Amino acid sequence: MIEATSCGGVVIFRGKILLLYKNYKNKYEGWVLPKGTVEEGEEYKETAIREVREETGAVASIIKYIGKSQYTFNTPQNTVLKDVHWYLMMSDSYYSKPQREEYFMDSGYYKFHEAYHMLKFSNEKQILERAYNEYVDLKKSNLWGNKKYF
């Protein structure tokens, strides 16, 4: 078994969540949250910001750490145990451009209930729920988008 670590973000702008649609060789892969592998010497926060920008083109800042999800998948050579560290992030606009090299064919911002039902993986649905609840709490407290909060 190989262990791997990724970081990603639940990116929100004006109450909507940024999702990516993956389609590899015309095979439906599903809607996902942006995430990617930690590079050597990189902090988790840096990975999350970089991966969001690379995969979606969105410029986003971290609001707070949301938690970790874990899953396994098989490659022809091995089983991979992957930890993903997630951050609640705020974007500066609705702009997004899917990274074609990673087989992302579409991206966009969706209302919570739409995003929840579009997401392919249950662990990402749980992270989305947690992040969105944090967002709602911050919004109620007038802390969302308040630079003092950072």
mmCIF file with all atom_site columns, C-alpha atoms in Angstrom:
data_model
loop_
_atom_site.group_PDB
_atom_site.id
_atom_site.type_symbol
_atom_site.label_atom_id
_atom_site.label_alt_id
_atom_site.label_comp_id
_atom_site.label_asym_id
_atom_site.label_entity_id
_atom_site.label_seq_id
_atom_site.pdbx_PDB_ins_code
_atom_site.Cartn_x
_atom_site.Cartn_y
_atom_site.Cartn_z
_atom_site.occupancy
_atom_site.B_iso_or_equiv
_atom_site.pdbx_formal_charge
_atom_site.auth_seq_id
_atom_site.auth_comp_id
_atom_site.auth_asym_id
_atom_site.auth_atom_id
_atom_site.pdbx_PDB_model_num
ATOM 1   C CA . MET A 1 1   ? 0.000   0.000  0.000   1.00 0.00 ? 1   MET A CA 1
ATOM 2   C CA . ILE A 1 2   ? 1.154   3.505  -0.922  1.00 0.00 ? 2   ILE A CA 1
ATOM 3   C CA . GLU A 1 3   ? 0.129   6.619  1.023   1.00 0.00 ? 3   GLU A CA 1
ATOM 4   C CA . ALA A 1 4   ? -0.605  9.888  -0.799  1.00 0.00 ? 4   ALA A CA 1
ATOM 5   C CA . THR A 1 5   ? -1.694  13.352 0.332   1.00 0.00 ? 5   THR A CA 1
ATOM 6   C CA . SER A 1 6   ? -3.745  15.915 -1.547  1.00 0.00 ? 6   SER A CA 1
ATOM 7   C CA . CYS A 1 7   ? -5.312  19.246 -0.641  1.00 0.00 ? 7   CYS A CA 1
ATOM 8   C CA . GLY A 1 8   ? -8.329  20.981 -2.067  1.00 0.00 ? 8   GLY A CA 1
ATOM 9   C CA . GLY A 1 9   ? -10.944 23.615 -1.604  1.00 0.00 ? 9   GLY A CA 1
ATOM 10  C CA . VAL A 1 10  ? -14.643 24.230 -1.311  1.00 0.00 ? 10  VAL A CA 1
ATOM 11  C CA . VAL A 1 11  ? -14.561 27.540 -3.182  1.00 0.00 ? 11  VAL A CA 1
ATOM 12  C CA . ILE A 1 12  ? -17.503 29.885 -2.646  1.00 0.00 ? 12  ILE A CA 1
ATOM 13  C CA . PHE A 1 13  ? -18.402 33.129 -4.389  1.00 0.00 ? 13  PHE A CA 1
ATOM 14  C CA . ARG A 1 14  ? -21.671 34.901 -3.568  1.00 0.00 ? 14  ARG A CA 1
ATOM 15  C CA . GLY A 1 15  ? -23.066 31.752 -1.977  1.00 0.00 ? 15  GLY A CA 1
ATOM 16  C CA . LYS A 1 16  ? -22.309 29.446 -4.903  1.00 0.00 ? 16  LYS A CA 1
ATOM 17  C CA . ILE A 1 17  ? -19.835 26.562 -4.948  1.00 0.00 ? 17  ILE A CA 1
ATOM 18  C CA . LEU A 1 18  ? -17.200 25.901 -7.620  1.00 0.00 ? 18  LEU A CA 1
ATOM 19  C CA . LEU A 1 19  ? -17.284 22.413 -9.190  1.00 0.00 ? 19  LEU A CA 1
ATOM 20  C CA . LEU A 1 20  ? -15.345 20.684 -11.971 1.00 0.00 ? 20  LEU A CA 1
ATOM 21  C CA . TYR A 1 21  ? -16.621 18.129 -14.467 1.00 0.00 ? 21  TYR A CA 1
ATOM 22  C CA . LYS A 1 22  ? -14.145 15.384 -15.384 1.00 0.00 ? 22  LYS A CA 1
ATOM 23  C CA . ASN A 1 23  ? -14.478 13.385 -18.593 1.00 0.00 ? 23  ASN A CA 1
ATOM 24  C CA . TYR A 1 24  ? -11.629 11.047 -19.550 1.00 0.00 ? 24  TYR A CA 1
ATOM 25  C CA . LYS A 1 25  ? -11.656 9.555  -23.073 1.00 0.00 ? 25  LYS A CA 1
ATOM 26  C CA . ASN A 1 26  ? -15.400 10.299 -23.380 1.00 0.00 ? 26  ASN A CA 1
ATOM 27  C CA . LYS A 1 27  ? -16.073 8.338  -20.195 1.00 0.00 ? 27  LYS A CA 1
ATOM 28  C CA . TYR A 1 28  ? -18.211 10.098 -17.588 1.00 0.00 ? 28  TYR A CA 1
ATOM 29  C CA . GLU A 1 29  ? -16.059 10.699 -14.529 1.00 0.00 ? 29  GLU A CA 1
ATOM 30  C CA . GLY A 1 30  ? -18.412 13.067 -12.692 1.00 0.00 ? 30  GLY A CA 1
ATOM 31  C CA . TRP A 1 31  ? -18.456 16.409 -10.891 1.00 0.00 ? 31  TRP A CA 1
ATOM 32  C CA . VAL A 1 32  ? -15.778 16.948 -8.244  1.00 0.00 ? 32  VAL A CA 1
ATOM 33  C CA . LEU A 1 33  ? -14.245 19.574 -5.982  1.00 0.00 ? 33  LEU A CA 1
ATOM 34  C CA . PRO A 1 34  ? -10.809 20.909 -7.009  1.00 0.00 ? 34  PRO A CA 1
ATOM 35  C CA . LYS A 1 35  ? -7.883  19.165 -5.314  1.00 0.00 ? 35  LYS A CA 1
ATOM 36  C CA . GLY A 1 36  ? -4.403  17.884 -6.041  1.00 0.00 ? 36  GLY A CA 1
ATOM 37  C CA . THR A 1 37  ? -1.172  16.384 -4.803  1.00 0.00 ? 37  THR A CA 1
ATOM 38  C CA . VAL A 1 38  ? 1.119   18.132 -2.343  1.00 0.00 ? 38  VAL A CA 1
ATOM 39  C CA . GLU A 1 39  ? 4.463   18.948 -3.955  1.00 0.00 ? 39  GLU A CA 1
ATOM 40  C CA . GLU A 1 40  ? 7.731   18.593 -2.063  1.00 0.00 ? 40  GLU A CA 1
ATOM 41  C CA . GLY A 1 41  ? 8.367   21.450 0.355   1.00 0.00 ? 41  GLY A CA 1
ATOM 42  C CA . GLU A 1 42  ? 4.850   22.790 -0.038  1.00 0.00 ? 42  GLU A CA 1
ATOM 43  C CA . GLU A 1 43  ? 2.509   23.532 2.876   1.00 0.00 ? 43  GLU A CA 1
ATOM 44  C CA . TYR A 1 44  ? -1.034  22.168 2.696   1.00 0.00 ? 44  TYR A CA 1
ATOM 45  C CA . LYS A 1 45  ? -2.563  25.653 2.388   1.00 0.00 ? 45  LYS A CA 1
ATOM 46  C CA . GLU A 1 46  ? -0.227  26.448 -0.523  1.00 0.00 ? 46  GLU A CA 1
ATOM 47  C CA . THR A 1 47  ? -1.224  23.206 -2.257  1.00 0.00 ? 47  THR A CA 1
ATOM 48  C CA . ALA A 1 48  ? -4.940  23.974 -1.910  1.00 0.00 ? 48  ALA A CA 1
ATOM 49  C CA . ILE A 1 49  ? -4.544  27.486 -3.353  1.00 0.00 ? 49  ILE A CA 1
ATOM 50  C CA . ARG A 1 50  ? -2.273  26.291 -6.197  1.00 0.00 ? 50  ARG A CA 1
ATOM 51  C CA . GLU A 1 51  ? -4.466  23.336 -7.152  1.00 0.00 ? 51  GLU A CA 1
ATOM 52  C CA . VAL A 1 52  ? -7.648  25.428 -7.174  1.00 0.00 ? 52  VAL A CA 1
ATOM 53  C CA . ARG A 1 53  ? -5.928  27.945 -9.453  1.00 0.00 ? 53  ARG A CA 1
ATOM 54  C CA . GLU A 1 54  ? -4.427  25.264 -11.752 1.00 0.00 ? 54  GLU A CA 1
ATOM 55  C CA . GLU A 1 55  ? -7.587  23.192 -12.102 1.00 0.00 ? 55  GLU A CA 1
ATOM 56  C CA . THR A 1 56  ? -10.170 25.983 -12.259 1.00 0.00 ? 56  THR A CA 1
ATOM 57  C CA . GLY A 1 57  ? -8.356  29.240 -12.997 1.00 0.00 ? 57  GLY A CA 1
ATOM 58  C CA . ALA A 1 58  ? -10.059 30.723 -9.927  1.00 0.00 ? 58  ALA A CA 1
ATOM 59  C CA . VAL A 1 59  ? -8.162  33.026 -7.604  1.00 0.00 ? 59  VAL A CA 1
ATOM 60  C CA . ALA A 1 60  ? -9.280  32.019 -4.111  1.00 0.00 ? 60  ALA A CA 1
ATOM 61  C CA . SER A 1 61  ? -8.141  32.654 -0.563  1.00 0.00 ? 61  SER A CA 1
ATOM 62  C CA . ILE A 1 62  ? -8.394  30.306 2.389   1.00 0.00 ? 62  ILE A CA 1
ATOM 63  C CA . ILE A 1 63  ? -10.929 31.093 5.088   1.00 0.00 ? 63  ILE A CA 1
ATOM 64  C CA . LYS A 1 64  ? -10.391 28.059 7.324   1.00 0.00 ? 64  LYS A CA 1
ATOM 65  C CA . TYR A 1 65  ? -9.498  24.381 7.475   1.00 0.00 ? 65  TYR A CA 1
ATOM 66  C CA . ILE A 1 66  ? -12.546 22.119 7.108   1.00 0.00 ? 66  ILE A CA 1
ATOM 67  C CA . GLY A 1 67  ? -11.164 18.639 7.679   1.00 0.00 ? 67  GLY A CA 1
ATOM 68  C CA . LYS A 1 68  ? -9.721  15.538 6.118   1.00 0.00 ? 68  LYS A CA 1
ATOM 69  C CA . SER A 1 69  ? -11.280 12.861 3.945   1.00 0.00 ? 69  SER A CA 1
ATOM 70  C CA . GLN A 1 70  ? -9.678  9.511  3.240   1.00 0.00 ? 70  GLN A CA 1
ATOM 71  C CA . TYR A 1 71  ? -10.201 6.886  0.560   1.00 0.00 ? 71  TYR A CA 1
ATOM 72  C CA . THR A 1 72  ? -8.393  4.116  -1.275  1.00 0.00 ? 72  THR A CA 1
ATOM 73  C CA . PHE A 1 73  ? -8.130  3.312  -4.966  1.00 0.00 ? 73  PHE A CA 1
ATOM 74  C CA . ASN A 1 74  ? -6.246  0.757  -7.008  1.00 0.00 ? 74  ASN A CA 1
ATOM 75  C CA . THR A 1 75  ? -3.623  1.274  -9.676  1.00 0.00 ? 75  THR A CA 1
ATOM 76  C CA . PRO A 1 76  ? -2.268  -1.607 -11.789 1.00 0.00 ? 76  PRO A CA 1
ATOM 77  C CA . GLN A 1 77  ? 0.744   -1.773 -9.426  1.00 0.00 ? 77  GLN A CA 1
ATOM 78  C CA . ASN A 1 78  ? -0.686  -0.996 -6.005  1.00 0.00 ? 78  ASN A CA 1
ATOM 79  C CA . THR A 1 79  ? -3.416  0.187  -3.658  1.00 0.00 ? 79  THR A CA 1
ATOM 80  C CA . VAL A 1 80  ? -3.248  3.883  -2.786  1.00 0.00 ? 80  VAL A CA 1
ATOM 81  C CA . LEU A 1 81  ? -4.462  5.251  0.548   1.00 0.00 ? 81  LEU A CA 1
ATOM 82  C CA . LYS A 1 82  ? -5.175  8.937  -0.016  1.00 0.00 ? 82  LYS A CA 1
ATOM 83  C CA . ASP A 1 83  ? -5.662  11.659 2.598   1.00 0.00 ? 83  ASP A CA 1
ATOM 84  C CA . VAL A 1 84  ? -7.250  14.869 1.333   1.00 0.00 ? 84  VAL A CA 1
ATOM 85  C CA . HIS A 1 85  ? -7.092  18.028 3.449   1.00 0.00 ? 85  HIS A CA 1
ATOM 86  C CA . TRP A 1 86  ? -9.933  20.438 2.649   1.00 0.00 ? 86  TRP A CA 1
ATOM 87  C CA . TYR A 1 87  ? -10.253 24.199 3.085   1.00 0.00 ? 87  TYR A CA 1
ATOM 88  C CA . LEU A 1 88  ? -13.179 26.573 2.908   1.00 0.00 ? 88  LEU A CA 1
ATOM 89  C CA . MET A 1 89  ? -12.107 29.165 0.346   1.00 0.00 ? 89  MET A CA 1
ATOM 90  C CA . MET A 1 90  ? -13.468 32.424 -1.018  1.00 0.00 ? 90  MET A CA 1
ATOM 91  C CA . SER A 1 91  ? -13.131 33.357 -4.659  1.00 0.00 ? 91  SER A CA 1
ATOM 92  C CA . ASP A 1 92  ? -12.907 36.909 -5.978  1.00 0.00 ? 92  ASP A CA 1
ATOM 93  C CA . SER A 1 93  ? -15.278 36.333 -8.953  1.00 0.00 ? 93  SER A CA 1
ATOM 94  C CA . TYR A 1 94  ? -17.368 33.772 -10.864 1.00 0.00 ? 94  TYR A CA 1
ATOM 95  C CA . TYR A 1 95  ? -14.468 33.230 -13.275 1.00 0.00 ? 95  TYR A CA 1
ATOM 96  C CA . SER A 1 96  ? -13.389 29.657 -13.895 1.00 0.00 ? 96  SER A CA 1
ATOM 97  C CA . LYS A 1 97  ? -11.663 27.804 -16.702 1.00 0.00 ? 97  LYS A CA 1
ATOM 98  C CA . PRO A 1 98  ? -11.328 24.010 -16.455 1.00 0.00 ? 98  PRO A CA 1
ATOM 99  C CA . GLN A 1 99  ? -7.835  22.541 -16.860 1.00 0.00 ? 99  GLN A CA 1
ATOM 100 C CA . ARG A 1 100 ? -8.105  20.443 -20.053 1.00 0.00 ? 100 ARG A CA 1
ATOM 101 C CA . GLU A 1 101 ? -4.769  18.664 -19.450 1.00 0.00 ? 101 GLU A CA 1
ATOM 102 C CA . GLU A 1 102 ? -6.366  17.044 -16.381 1.00 0.00 ? 102 GLU A CA 1
ATOM 103 C CA . TYR A 1 103 ? -9.479  16.087 -18.407 1.00 0.00 ? 103 TYR A CA 1
ATOM 104 C CA . PHE A 1 104 ? -11.717 18.709 -16.807 1.00 0.00 ? 104 PHE A CA 1
ATOM 105 C CA . MET A 1 105 ? -14.264 19.607 -19.492 1.00 0.00 ? 105 MET A CA 1
ATOM 106 C CA . ASP A 1 106 ? -16.467 22.039 -17.574 1.00 0.00 ? 106 ASP A CA 1
ATOM 107 C CA . SER A 1 107 ? -16.527 24.129 -14.416 1.00 0.00 ? 107 SER A CA 1
ATOM 108 C CA . GLY A 1 108 ? -18.932 26.497 -12.767 1.00 0.00 ? 108 GLY A CA 1
ATOM 109 C CA . TYR A 1 109 ? -20.523 27.855 -9.623  1.00 0.00 ? 109 TYR A CA 1
ATOM 110 C CA . TYR A 1 110 ? -23.669 26.165 -8.340  1.00 0.00 ? 110 TYR A CA 1
ATOM 111 C CA . LYS A 1 111 ? -26.153 26.649 -5.515  1.00 0.00 ? 111 LYS A CA 1
ATOM 112 C CA . PHE A 1 112 ? -25.558 24.355 -2.538  1.00 0.00 ? 112 PHE A CA 1
ATOM 113 C CA . HIS A 1 113 ? -28.395 21.898 -3.252  1.00 0.00 ? 113 HIS A CA 1
ATOM 114 C CA . GLU A 1 114 ? -27.379 21.650 -6.920  1.00 0.00 ? 114 GLU A CA 1
ATOM 115 C CA . ALA A 1 115 ? -23.707 21.134 -6.075  1.00 0.00 ? 115 ALA A CA 1
ATOM 116 C CA . TYR A 1 116 ? -24.546 18.545 -3.418  1.00 0.00 ? 116 TYR A CA 1
ATOM 117 C CA . HIS A 1 117 ? -26.522 16.413 -5.867  1.00 0.00 ? 117 HIS A CA 1
ATOM 118 C CA . MET A 1 118 ? -24.016 16.872 -8.693  1.00 0.00 ? 118 MET A CA 1
ATOM 119 C CA . LEU A 1 119 ? -20.987 15.682 -6.709  1.00 0.00 ? 119 LEU A CA 1
ATOM 120 C CA . LYS A 1 120 ? -20.028 12.124 -7.540  1.00 0.00 ? 120 LYS A CA 1
ATOM 121 C CA . PHE A 1 121 ? -18.310 11.061 -4.306  1.00 0.00 ? 121 PHE A CA 1
ATOM 122 C CA . SER A 1 122 ? -20.019 10.805 -0.910  1.00 0.00 ? 122 SER A CA 1
ATOM 123 C CA . ASN A 1 123 ? -16.879 11.930 0.966   1.00 0.00 ? 123 ASN A CA 1
ATOM 124 C CA . GLU A 1 124 ? -16.873 15.162 -1.079  1.00 0.00 ? 124 GLU A CA 1
ATOM 125 C CA . LYS A 1 125 ? -20.590 15.647 -0.323  1.00 0.00 ? 125 LYS A CA 1
ATOM 126 C CA . GLN A 1 126 ? -19.778 15.424 3.407   1.00 0.00 ? 126 GLN A CA 1
ATOM 127 C CA . ILE A 1 127 ? -16.953 17.973 3.052   1.00 0.00 ? 127 ILE A CA 1
ATOM 128 C CA . LEU A 1 128 ? -19.227 20.279 1.039   1.00 0.00 ? 128 LEU A CA 1
ATOM 129 C CA . GLU A 1 129 ? -21.869 20.097 3.765   1.00 0.00 ? 129 GLU A CA 1
ATOM 130 C CA . ARG A 1 130 ? -19.350 20.902 6.494   1.00 0.00 ? 130 ARG A CA 1
ATOM 131 C CA . ALA A 1 131 ? -17.816 23.782 4.514   1.00 0.00 ? 131 ALA A CA 1
ATOM 132 C CA . TYR A 1 132 ? -21.182 25.250 3.557   1.00 0.00 ? 132 TYR A CA 1
ATOM 133 C CA . ASN A 1 133 ? -22.393 25.176 7.174   1.00 0.00 ? 133 ASN A CA 1
ATOM 134 C CA . GLU A 1 134 ? -19.235 27.095 8.156   1.00 0.00 ? 134 GLU A CA 1
ATOM 135 C CA . TYR A 1 135 ? -19.917 29.581 5.361   1.00 0.00 ? 135 TYR A CA 1
ATOM 136 C CA . VAL A 1 136 ? -23.516 30.103 6.552   1.00 0.00 ? 136 VAL A CA 1
ATOM 137 C CA . ASP A 1 137 ? -22.350 30.624 10.153  1.00 0.00 ? 137 ASP A CA 1
ATOM 138 C CA . LEU A 1 138 ? -19.713 33.168 9.073   1.00 0.00 ? 138 LEU A CA 1
ATOM 139 C CA . LYS A 1 139 ? -22.285 34.948 6.891   1.00 0.00 ? 139 LYS A CA 1
ATOM 140 C CA . LYS A 1 140 ? -24.759 35.151 9.809   1.00 0.00 ? 140 LYS A CA 1
ATOM 141 C CA . SER A 1 141 ? -22.019 36.653 11.988  1.00 0.00 ? 141 SER A CA 1
ATOM 142 C CA . ASN A 1 142 ? -21.089 39.147 9.248   1.00 0.00 ? 142 ASN A CA 1
ATOM 143 C CA . LEU A 1 143 ? -17.585 37.636 9.135   1.00 0.00 ? 143 LEU A CA 1
ATOM 144 C CA . TRP A 1 144 ? -17.666 36.297 5.554   1.00 0.00 ? 144 TRP A CA 1
ATOM 145 C CA . GLY A 1 145 ? -15.459 38.493 3.406   1.00 0.00 ? 145 GLY A CA 1
ATOM 146 C CA . ASN A 1 146 ? -14.381 40.526 6.414   1.00 0.00 ? 146 ASN A CA 1
ATOM 147 C CA . LYS A 1 147 ? -10.618 40.936 6.046   1.00 0.00 ? 147 LYS A CA 1
ATOM 148 C CA . LYS A 1 148 ? -10.249 41.032 9.838   1.00 0.00 ? 148 LYS A CA 1
ATOM 149 C CA . TYR A 1 149 ? -11.248 37.380 9.887   1.00 0.00 ? 149 TYR A CA 1
ATOM 150 C CA . PHE A 1 150 ? -8.133  36.256 7.968   1.00 0.00 ? 150 PHE A CA 1
#
